[in-house]
Coordinates of C-alpha atoms and ligand atoms in Angstrom, one line a residue:
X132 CA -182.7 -77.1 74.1
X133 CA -181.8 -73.9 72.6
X134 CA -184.4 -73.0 69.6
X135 CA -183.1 -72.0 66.3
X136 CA -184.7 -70.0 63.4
X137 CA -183.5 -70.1 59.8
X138 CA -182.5 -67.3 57.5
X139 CA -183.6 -65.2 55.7
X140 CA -186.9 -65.2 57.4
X141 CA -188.5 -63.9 54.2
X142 CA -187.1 -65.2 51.0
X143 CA -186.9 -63.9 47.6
X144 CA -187.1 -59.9 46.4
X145 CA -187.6 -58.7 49.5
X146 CA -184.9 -55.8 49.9
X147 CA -184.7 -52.8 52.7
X148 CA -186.7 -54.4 55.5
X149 CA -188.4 -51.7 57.6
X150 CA -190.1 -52.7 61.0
X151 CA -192.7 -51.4 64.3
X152 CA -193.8 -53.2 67.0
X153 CA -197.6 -52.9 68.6
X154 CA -197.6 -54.6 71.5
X155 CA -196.6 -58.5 70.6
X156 CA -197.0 -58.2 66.9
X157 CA -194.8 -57.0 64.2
X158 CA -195.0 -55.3 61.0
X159 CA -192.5 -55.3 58.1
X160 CA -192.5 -53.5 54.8
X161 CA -190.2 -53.9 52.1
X162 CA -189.2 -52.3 48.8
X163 CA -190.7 -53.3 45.2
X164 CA -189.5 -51.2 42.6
X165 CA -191.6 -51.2 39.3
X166 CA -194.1 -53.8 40.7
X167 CA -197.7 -53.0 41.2
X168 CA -199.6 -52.9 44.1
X169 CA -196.3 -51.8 45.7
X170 CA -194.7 -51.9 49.3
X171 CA -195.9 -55.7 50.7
X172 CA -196.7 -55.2 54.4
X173 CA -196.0 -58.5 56.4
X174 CA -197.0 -59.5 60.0
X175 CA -195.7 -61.3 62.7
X176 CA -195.4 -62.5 66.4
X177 CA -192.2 -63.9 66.5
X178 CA -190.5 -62.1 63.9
X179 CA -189.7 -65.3 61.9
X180 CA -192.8 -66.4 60.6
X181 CA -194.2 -63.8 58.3
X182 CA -197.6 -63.7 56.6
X183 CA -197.9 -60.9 53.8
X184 CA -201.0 -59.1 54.6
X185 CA -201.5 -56.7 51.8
X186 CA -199.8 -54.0 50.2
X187 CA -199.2 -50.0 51.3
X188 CA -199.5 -48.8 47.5
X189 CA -202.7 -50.0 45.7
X190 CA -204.2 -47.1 43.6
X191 CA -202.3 -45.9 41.0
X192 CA -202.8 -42.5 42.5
X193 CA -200.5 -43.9 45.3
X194 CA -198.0 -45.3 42.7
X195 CA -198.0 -43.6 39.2
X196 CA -195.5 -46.6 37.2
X197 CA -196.0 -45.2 34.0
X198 CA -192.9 -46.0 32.0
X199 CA -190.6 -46.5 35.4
X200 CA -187.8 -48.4 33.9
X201 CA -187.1 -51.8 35.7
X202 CA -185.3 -51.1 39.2
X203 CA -186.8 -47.3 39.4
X204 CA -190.1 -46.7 41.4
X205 CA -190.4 -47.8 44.5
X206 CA -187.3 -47.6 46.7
X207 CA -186.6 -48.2 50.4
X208 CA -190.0 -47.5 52.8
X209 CA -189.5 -47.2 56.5
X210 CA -193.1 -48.4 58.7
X211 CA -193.4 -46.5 62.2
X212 CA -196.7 -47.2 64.3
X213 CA -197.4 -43.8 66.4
X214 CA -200.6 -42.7 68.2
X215 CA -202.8 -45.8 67.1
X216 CA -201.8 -45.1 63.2
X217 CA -199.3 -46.6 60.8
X218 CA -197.1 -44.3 58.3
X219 CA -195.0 -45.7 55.6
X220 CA -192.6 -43.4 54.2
X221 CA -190.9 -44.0 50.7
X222 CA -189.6 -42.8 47.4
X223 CA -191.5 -43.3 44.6
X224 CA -187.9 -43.1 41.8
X225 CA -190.1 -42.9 38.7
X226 CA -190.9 -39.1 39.5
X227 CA -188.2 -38.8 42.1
X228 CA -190.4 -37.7 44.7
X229 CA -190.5 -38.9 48.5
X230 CA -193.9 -39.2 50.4
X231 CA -195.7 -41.0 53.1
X232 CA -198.8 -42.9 53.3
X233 CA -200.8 -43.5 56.8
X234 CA -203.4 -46.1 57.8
X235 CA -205.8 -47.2 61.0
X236 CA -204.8 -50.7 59.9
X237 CA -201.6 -52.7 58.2
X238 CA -204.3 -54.1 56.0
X239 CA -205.4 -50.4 55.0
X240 CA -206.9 -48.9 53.5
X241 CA -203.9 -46.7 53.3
X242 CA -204.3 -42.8 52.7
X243 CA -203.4 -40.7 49.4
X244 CA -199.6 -39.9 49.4
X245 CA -199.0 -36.8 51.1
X246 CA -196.0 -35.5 49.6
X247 CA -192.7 -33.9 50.5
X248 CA -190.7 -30.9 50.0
X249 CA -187.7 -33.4 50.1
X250 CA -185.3 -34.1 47.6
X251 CA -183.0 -37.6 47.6
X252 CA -184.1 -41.4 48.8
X253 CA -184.7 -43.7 51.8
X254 CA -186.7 -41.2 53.9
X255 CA -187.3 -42.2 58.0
X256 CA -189.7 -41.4 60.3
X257 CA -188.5 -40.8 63.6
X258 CA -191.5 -39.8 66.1
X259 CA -189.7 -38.4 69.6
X260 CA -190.8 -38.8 72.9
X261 CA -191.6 -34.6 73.2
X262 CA -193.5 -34.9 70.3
X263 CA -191.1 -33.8 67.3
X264 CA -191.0 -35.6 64.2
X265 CA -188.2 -35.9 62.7
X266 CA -187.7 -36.6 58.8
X267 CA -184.3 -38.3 58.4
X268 CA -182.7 -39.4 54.6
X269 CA -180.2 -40.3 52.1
X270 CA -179.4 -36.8 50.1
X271 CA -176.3 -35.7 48.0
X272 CA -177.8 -36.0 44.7
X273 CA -178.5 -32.2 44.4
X274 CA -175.9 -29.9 42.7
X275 CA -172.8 -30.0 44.4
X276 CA -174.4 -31.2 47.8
X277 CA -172.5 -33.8 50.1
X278 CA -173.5 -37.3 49.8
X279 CA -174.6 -38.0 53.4
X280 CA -178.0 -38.6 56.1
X281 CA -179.9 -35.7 55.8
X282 CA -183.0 -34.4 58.3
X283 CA -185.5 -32.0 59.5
X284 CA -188.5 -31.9 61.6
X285 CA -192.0 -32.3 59.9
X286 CA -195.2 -31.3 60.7
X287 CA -196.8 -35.1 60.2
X288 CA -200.1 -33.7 59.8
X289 CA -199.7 -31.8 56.8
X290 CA -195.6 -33.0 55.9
X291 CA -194.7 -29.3 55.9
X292 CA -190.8 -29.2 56.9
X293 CA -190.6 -26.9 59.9
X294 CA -186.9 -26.8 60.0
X295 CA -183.9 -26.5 57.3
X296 CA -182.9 -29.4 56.2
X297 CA -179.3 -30.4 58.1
X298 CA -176.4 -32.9 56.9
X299 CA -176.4 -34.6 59.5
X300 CA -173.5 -37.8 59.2
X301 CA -171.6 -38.7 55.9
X302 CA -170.7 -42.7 57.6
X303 CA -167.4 -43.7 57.9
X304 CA -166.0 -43.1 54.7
X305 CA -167.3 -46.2 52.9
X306 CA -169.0 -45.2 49.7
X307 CA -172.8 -44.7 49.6
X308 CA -174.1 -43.8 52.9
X309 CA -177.7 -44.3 53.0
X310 CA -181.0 -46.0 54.6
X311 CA -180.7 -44.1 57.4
X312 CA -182.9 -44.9 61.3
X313 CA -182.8 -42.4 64.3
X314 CA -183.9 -44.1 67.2
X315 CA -183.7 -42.5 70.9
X316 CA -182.3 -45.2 73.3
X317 CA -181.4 -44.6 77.0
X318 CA -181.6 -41.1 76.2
X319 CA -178.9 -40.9 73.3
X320 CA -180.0 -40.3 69.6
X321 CA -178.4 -43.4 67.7
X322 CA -178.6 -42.8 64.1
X323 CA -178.5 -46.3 61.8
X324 CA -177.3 -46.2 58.6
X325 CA -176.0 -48.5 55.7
X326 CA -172.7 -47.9 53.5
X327 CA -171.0 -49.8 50.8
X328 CA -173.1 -49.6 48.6
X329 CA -175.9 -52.2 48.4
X330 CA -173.6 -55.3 47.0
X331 CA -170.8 -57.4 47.7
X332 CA -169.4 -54.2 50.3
X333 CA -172.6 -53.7 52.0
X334 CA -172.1 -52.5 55.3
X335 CA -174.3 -50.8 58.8
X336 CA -172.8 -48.7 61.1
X337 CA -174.1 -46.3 63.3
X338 CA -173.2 -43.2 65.4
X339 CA -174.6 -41.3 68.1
X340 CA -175.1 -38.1 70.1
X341 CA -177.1 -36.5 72.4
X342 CA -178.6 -34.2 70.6
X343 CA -180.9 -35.2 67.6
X344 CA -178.9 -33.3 65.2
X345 CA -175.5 -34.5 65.9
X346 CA -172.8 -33.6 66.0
X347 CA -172.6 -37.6 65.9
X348 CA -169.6 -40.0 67.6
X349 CA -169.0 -42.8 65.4
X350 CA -169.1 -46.3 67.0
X351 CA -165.4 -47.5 67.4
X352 CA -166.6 -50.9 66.8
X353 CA -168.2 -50.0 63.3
X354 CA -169.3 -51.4 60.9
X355 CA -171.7 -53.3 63.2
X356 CA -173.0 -56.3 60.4
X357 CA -170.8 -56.9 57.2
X358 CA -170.4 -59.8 55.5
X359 CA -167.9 -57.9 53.0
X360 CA -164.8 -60.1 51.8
X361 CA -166.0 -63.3 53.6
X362 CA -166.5 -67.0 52.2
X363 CA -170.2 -66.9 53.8
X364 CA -173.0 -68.6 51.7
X365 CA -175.0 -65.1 53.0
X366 CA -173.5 -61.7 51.1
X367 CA -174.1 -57.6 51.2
X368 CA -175.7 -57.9 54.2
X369 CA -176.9 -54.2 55.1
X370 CA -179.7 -51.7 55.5
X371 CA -180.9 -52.5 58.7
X372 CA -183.7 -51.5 61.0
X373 CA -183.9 -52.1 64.9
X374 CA -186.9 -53.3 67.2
X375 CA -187.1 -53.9 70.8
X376 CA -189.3 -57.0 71.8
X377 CA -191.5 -56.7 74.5
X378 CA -189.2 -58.5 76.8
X379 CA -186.7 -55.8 76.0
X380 CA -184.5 -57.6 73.8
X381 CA -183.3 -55.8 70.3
X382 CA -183.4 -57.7 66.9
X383 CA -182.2 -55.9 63.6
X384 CA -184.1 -56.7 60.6
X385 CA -181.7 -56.2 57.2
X386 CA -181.3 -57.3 53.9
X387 CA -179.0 -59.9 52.4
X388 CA -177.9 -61.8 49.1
X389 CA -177.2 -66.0 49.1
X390 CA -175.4 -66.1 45.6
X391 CA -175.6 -69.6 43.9
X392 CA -172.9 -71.6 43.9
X393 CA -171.1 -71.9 40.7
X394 CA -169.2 -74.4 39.3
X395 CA -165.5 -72.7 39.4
X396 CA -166.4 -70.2 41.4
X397 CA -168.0 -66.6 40.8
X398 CA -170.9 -65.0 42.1
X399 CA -174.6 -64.9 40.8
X400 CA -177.3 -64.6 42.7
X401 CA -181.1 -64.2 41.2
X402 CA -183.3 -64.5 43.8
X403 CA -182.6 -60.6 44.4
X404 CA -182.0 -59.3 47.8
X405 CA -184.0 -61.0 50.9
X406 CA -184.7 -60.3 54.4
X407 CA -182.8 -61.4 57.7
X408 CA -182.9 -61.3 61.2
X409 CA -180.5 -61.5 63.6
X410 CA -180.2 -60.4 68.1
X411 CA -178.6 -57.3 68.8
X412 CA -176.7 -57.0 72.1
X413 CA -175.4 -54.0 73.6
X414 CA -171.6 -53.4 74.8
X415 CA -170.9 -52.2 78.0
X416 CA -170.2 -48.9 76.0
X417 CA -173.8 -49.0 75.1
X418 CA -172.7 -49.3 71.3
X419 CA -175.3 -52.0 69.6
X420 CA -173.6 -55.7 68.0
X421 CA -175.2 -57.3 65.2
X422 CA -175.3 -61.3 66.1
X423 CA -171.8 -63.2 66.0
X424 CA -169.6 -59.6 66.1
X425 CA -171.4 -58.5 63.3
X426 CA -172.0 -62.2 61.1
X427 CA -175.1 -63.6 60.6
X428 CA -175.9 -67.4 59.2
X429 CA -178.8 -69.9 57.9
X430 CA -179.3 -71.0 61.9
X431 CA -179.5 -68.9 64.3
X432 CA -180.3 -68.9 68.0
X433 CA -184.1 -68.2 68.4
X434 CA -182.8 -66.6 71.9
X435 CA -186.2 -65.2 73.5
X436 CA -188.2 -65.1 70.1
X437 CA -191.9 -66.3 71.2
X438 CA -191.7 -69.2 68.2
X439 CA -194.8 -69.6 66.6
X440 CA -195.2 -72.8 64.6
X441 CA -194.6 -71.9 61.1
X442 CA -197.6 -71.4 58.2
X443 CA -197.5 -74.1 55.8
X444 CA -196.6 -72.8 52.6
X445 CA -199.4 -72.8 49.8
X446 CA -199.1 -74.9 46.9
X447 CA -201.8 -73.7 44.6
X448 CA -203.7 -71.2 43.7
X449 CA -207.1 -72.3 41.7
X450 CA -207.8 -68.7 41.2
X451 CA -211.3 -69.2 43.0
X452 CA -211.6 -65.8 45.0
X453 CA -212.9 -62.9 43.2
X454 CA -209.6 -60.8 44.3
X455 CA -205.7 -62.0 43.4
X456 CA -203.8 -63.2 46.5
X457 CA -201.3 -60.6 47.9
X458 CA -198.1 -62.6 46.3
X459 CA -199.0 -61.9 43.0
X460 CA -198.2 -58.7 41.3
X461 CA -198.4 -56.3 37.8
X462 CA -195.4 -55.0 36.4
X463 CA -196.6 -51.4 36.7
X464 CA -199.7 -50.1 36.8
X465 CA -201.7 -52.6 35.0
X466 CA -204.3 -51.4 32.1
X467 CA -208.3 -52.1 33.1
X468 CA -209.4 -55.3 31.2
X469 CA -205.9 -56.6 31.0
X470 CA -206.7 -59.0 33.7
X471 CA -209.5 -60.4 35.5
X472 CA -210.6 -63.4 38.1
X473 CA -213.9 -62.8 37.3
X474 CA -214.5 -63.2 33.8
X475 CA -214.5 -66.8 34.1
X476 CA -215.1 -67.3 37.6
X477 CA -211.9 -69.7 38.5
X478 CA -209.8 -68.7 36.1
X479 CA -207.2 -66.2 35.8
X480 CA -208.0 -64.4 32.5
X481 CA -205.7 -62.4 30.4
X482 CA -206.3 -60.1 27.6
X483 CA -202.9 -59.9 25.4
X484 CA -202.2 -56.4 24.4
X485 CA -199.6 -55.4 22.0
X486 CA -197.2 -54.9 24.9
X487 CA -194.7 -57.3 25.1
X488 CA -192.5 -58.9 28.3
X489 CA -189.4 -56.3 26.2
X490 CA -191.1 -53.4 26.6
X491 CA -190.6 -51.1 29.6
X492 CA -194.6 -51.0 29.8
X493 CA -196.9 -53.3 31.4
X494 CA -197.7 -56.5 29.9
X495 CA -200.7 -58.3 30.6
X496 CA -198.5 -60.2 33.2
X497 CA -199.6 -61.5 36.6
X498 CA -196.2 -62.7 38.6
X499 CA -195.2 -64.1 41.6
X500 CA -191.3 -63.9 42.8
X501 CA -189.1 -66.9 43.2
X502 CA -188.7 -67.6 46.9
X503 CA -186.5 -70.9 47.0
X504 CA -183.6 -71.6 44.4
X505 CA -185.4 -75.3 43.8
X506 CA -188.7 -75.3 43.6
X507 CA -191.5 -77.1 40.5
X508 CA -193.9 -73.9 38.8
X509 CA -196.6 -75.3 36.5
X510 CA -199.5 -74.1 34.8
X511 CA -202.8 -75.2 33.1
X512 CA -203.3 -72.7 30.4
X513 CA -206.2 -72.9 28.1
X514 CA -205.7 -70.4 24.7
X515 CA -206.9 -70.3 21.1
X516 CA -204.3 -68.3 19.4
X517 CA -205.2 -67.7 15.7
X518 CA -203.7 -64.9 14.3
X519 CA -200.0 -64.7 13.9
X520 CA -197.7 -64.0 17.0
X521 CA -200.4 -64.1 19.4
X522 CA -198.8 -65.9 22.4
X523 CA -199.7 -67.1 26.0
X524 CA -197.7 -68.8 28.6
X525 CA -195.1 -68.8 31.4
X526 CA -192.1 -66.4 32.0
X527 CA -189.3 -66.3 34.3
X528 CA -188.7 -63.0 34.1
X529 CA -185.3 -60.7 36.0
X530 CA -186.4 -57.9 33.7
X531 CA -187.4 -56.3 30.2
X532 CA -184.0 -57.8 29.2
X533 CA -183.4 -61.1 30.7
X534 CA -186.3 -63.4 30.8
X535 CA -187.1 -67.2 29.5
X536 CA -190.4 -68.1 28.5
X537 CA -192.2 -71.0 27.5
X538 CA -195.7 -70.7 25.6
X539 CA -198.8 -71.1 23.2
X540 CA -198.0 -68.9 20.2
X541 CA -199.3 -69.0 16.6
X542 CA -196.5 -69.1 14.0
X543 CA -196.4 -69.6 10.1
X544 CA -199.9 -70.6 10.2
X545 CA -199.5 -73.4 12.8
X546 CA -200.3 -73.2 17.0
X547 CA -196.9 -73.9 18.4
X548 CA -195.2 -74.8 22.0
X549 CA -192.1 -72.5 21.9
X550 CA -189.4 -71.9 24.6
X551 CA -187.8 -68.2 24.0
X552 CA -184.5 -67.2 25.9
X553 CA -183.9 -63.2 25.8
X554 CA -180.5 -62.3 27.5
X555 CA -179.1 -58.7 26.8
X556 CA -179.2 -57.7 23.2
X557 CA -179.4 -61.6 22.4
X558 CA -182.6 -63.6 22.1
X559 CA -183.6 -66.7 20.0
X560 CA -186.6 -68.7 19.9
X561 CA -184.6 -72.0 21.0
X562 CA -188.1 -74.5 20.7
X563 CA -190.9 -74.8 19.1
X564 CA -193.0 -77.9 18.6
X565 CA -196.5 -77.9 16.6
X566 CA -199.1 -78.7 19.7
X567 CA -202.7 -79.6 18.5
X568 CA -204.7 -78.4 21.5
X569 CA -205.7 -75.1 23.2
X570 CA -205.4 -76.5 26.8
X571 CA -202.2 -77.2 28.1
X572 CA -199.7 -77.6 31.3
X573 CA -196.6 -75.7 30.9
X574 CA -194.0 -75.7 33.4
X575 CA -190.3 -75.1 35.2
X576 CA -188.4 -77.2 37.4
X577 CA -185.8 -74.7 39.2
X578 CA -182.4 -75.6 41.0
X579 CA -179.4 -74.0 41.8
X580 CA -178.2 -73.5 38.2
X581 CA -180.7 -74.4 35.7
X582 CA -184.6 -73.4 34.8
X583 CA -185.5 -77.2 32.9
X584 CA -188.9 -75.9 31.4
X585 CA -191.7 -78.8 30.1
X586 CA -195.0 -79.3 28.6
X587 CA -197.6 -81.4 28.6
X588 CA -201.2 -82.1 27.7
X589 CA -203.4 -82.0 30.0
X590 CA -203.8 -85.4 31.2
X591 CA -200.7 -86.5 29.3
X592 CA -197.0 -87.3 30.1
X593 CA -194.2 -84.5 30.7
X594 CA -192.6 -83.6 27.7
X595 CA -188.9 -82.0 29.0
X596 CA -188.7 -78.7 26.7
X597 CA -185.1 -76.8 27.0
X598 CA -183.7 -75.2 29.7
X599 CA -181.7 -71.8 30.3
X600 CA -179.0 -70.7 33.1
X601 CA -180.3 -69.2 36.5
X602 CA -176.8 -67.3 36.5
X603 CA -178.0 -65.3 33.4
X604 CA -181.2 -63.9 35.3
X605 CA -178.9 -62.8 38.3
X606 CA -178.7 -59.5 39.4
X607 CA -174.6 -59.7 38.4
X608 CA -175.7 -60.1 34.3
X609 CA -179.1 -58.6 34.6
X610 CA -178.1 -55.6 36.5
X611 CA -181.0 -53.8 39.1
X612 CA -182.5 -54.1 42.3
X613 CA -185.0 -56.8 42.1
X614 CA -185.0 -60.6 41.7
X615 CA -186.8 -63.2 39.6
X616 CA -190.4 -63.3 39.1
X617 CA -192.6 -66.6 37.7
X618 CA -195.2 -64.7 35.7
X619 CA -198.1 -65.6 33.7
X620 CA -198.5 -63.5 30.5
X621 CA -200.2 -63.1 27.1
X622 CA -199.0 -60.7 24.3
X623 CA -200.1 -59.5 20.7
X624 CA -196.4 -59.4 20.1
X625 CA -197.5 -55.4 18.7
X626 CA -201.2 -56.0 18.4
X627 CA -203.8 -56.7 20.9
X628 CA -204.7 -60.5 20.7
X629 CA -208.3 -61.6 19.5
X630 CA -208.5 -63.9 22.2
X631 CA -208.0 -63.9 26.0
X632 CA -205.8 -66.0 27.5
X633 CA -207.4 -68.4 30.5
X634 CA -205.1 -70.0 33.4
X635 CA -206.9 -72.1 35.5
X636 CA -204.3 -73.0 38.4
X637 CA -201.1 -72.0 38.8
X638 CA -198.6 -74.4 41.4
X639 CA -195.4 -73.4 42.9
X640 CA -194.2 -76.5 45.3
X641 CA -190.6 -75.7 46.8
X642 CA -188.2 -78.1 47.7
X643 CA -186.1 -76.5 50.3
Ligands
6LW754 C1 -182.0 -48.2 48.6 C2 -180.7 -48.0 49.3 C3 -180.3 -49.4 49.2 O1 -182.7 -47.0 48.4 O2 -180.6 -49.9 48.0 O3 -179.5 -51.3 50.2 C4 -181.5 -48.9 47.4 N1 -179.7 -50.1 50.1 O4 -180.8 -47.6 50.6 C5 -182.6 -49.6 46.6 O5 -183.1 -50.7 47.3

């Protein structure tokens, strides 16, 4: 009985997979923008289970996200495992400066950036068998410079270039070239890269030569995964990265979009871009195939994958550690006494400050992205808001300028539940009922289309309180590179709020 796996393999905003092998185990990093800590680094043995296991970028002197605008920061890392020690190379947008990181362990701690003389984005490591590094990217953004893949060779102690930098391949004439790989294989250099641009024409291709600079024979069979101006429920698949198992099979790992259905047709999707897997097999040529002549679905064959029997997901957090779970993040770098797990030991405390969830700033906001299009968020909150404006509650949150929220606020003199919709230039305070407590369950019920938000007291029935499109959160209306968080949050509204804001579990249950 052949074994199947299902795609992606790691849902949600989980863009520009990058992957190494140690021995039987497997670690994958992925892009995250203006969230903080940055870069989650996941591990596996079969490549389709993953288990996050911390983050590359956790100091701020790592990831400086002072006033990044949404979609800026972090963009496209590449992970390489070389003489017993990780490196994760990236560009950190908000300063438009590429570095890398290294560490003994995935876990970390990972080092202080060491940063490059190297302009443009999606910088590779590529660590040869004679002991050159080579430092391989996406450039064309200087003067009147080419758009194309870029490289030199590095000194990876200190990242000192030791050559010129070269222009290496500019694709095959599809628009955007970038996310470039150089891997040596059977003694050619194969050089990996995405084009299309990362949407709807997303595209991989790849070349080769045998010499590490080119000049590089395109692959008459290119492009090698597309999903570009097909009917599949999987789109913009691109940005890939190759591994070789141990029993010598390749995988590519790359990203892809599964737009909602709409009624009447259209595209949306708001989950952001995710990460897929899929064989590779070679032609007789020696030129690499992405699974089914370059398509990829939900199920696919498990082939030779060691299959591990999947971790269950986790419902709830209770907030009982003294340290936030890796899934949860700050949008940029959070301020010191914004937040804390310690204050009231089982409780997730924030302080309000006068940012808001508009402001390209960071919000006392603790999020968590959406990983399934149907899944039940809930919350016990526990706030005493007294002074006008002060507000507490549950977002879901695309960015400064598309979010819904439902929350404790204080307004005209009364504590009120209120459900807020902010789309573009447009935003209304839809709901708002007068609520006598301070503790209080608020929560979403997500499906395909629709966010239904509720309330309730805390041992009392579900009251069903508005709802707002998914469509209008998507990437297509809302613009960027990430996908929808569920965050908890407290505000001021342009003052810092008297009193902190206490959650005391927060539950995510999908329904897949
Ligand atoms: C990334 C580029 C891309 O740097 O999107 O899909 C950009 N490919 O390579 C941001 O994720």
């Amino acid at each position: 009985m052949p074994q199947h796996y299902s795609n992606p393999v790691i849902s949600g905003f989980h863009p520009d997979p990058s992957i190494c092998r140690v021995g039987s185990d497997y670690y994958l990093v992925t892009s995250s923008f203006e969230y903080f800590p940055g870069v989650p680094i996941f591990h596996s043995r079969d490549l389709v289970n993953w288990r996050q296991v911390g983050h590359c970028l956790t100091r701020q002197s790592q990831l400086n996200l002072e006033e990044c605008k949404s979609s800026l920061g972090i963009f496209a890392p590449t992970i390489r495992y070389h003489k017993s020690r990780f490196y994760m190379i990236t560009t950190n947008t908000n300063s438009f400066r590429n570095f890398y990181v290294w560490a003994d362990q995935p876990e970390g701690p990972w080092s202080e950036p060491i940063w490059l003389d190297w302009p443009g984005i999606d910088p590779s490591l590529f660590f040869d068998e004679d002991g050159h590094v080579y430092l391989t990217g996406t450039g064309g953004f200087l003067g009147d410079e080419p758009l194309g893949i870029y490289q030199a060779e590095i000194d990876i102690e200190t990242g000192l270039l030791l050559t010129e930098r070269r222009l290496i391949w500019s694709g095959t004439g599809a628009k955007a070239p970038e996310g470039p790989h150089l891997y040596r294989i059977q003694g050619m250099y194969y050089l990996l890269i995405a084009e299309g641009g990362t949407e709807y024409g997303h595209l991989v291709s790849i070349a080769r030569s045998d010499n590490p600079y080119g000049p590089f024979e395109s692959n008459p069979g290119n492009p090698i995964l597309t999903h570009r101006s097909t009917n599949s429920t999987i789109q913009a698949t691109g940005h890939a990265d190759f591994v070789q198992i141990e029993d010598g099979s390749w995988w590519a790992v790359f990203l892809g979009i599964r737009p909602a259905p709409v009624l009447f047709g259209g595209q949306h999707h708001h989950l952001g871009r995710e990460t897929f897997l899929a064989p590779v097999t070679w032609t007789s040529e020696g030129w690499p195939v992405i699974g089914d002549e370059g398509r990829v679905s939900d199920k696919m064959d498990a082939g030779t994958l060691p299959l591990e029997i999947q971790t269950p997901w986790v419902d709830k957090d209770d907030f009982e550690t003294n340290h936030l779970s890796s899934c949860w993040n700050f949008l940029r770098n959070p301020r010191e006494g914004d937040w804390s797990v310690e204050e009231r030991p089982g409780w997730l405390t924030l302080r309000g400050t006068e940012t808001t969830l508009n402001d390209v700033g960071s919000p006392a906001f603790v999020g968590r992205r959406q990983q399934h299009f149907r899944c039940a968020v809930s919350t016990l909150l526990s706030f005493e808001p007294l002074q006008e404006a002060e507000e507490a509650g549950l977002t879901v949150y695309m960015n400064e300028r598309f979010h819904y929220e439902i929350a404790l606020s204080y307004l005209s003199g009364k504590r009120k539940v209120i459900l807020r919709r902010r789309i573009g230039s447009l935003w209304k305070v839809e709901l708002e009922e007068e609520y006598e407590g301070s503790d209080i369950i608020l929560g979403v019920d997500a499906d395909l289309s629709q966010y239904s938000f509720f309330y309730s007291s805390p041992n009392g029935e579900r009251k069903p309180f508005g709802s707002g499109e998914c469509s209008l959160l998507s990437t297509e209306v809302a613009g960027g590179f990430t996908g929808v968080y569920f965050g908890l949050y407290s505000t001021g509204n342009g003052r810092p709020c008297n009193i902190p804001a206490a959650f005391d579990w927060f539950e995510y249950i999908p329904e897949c």
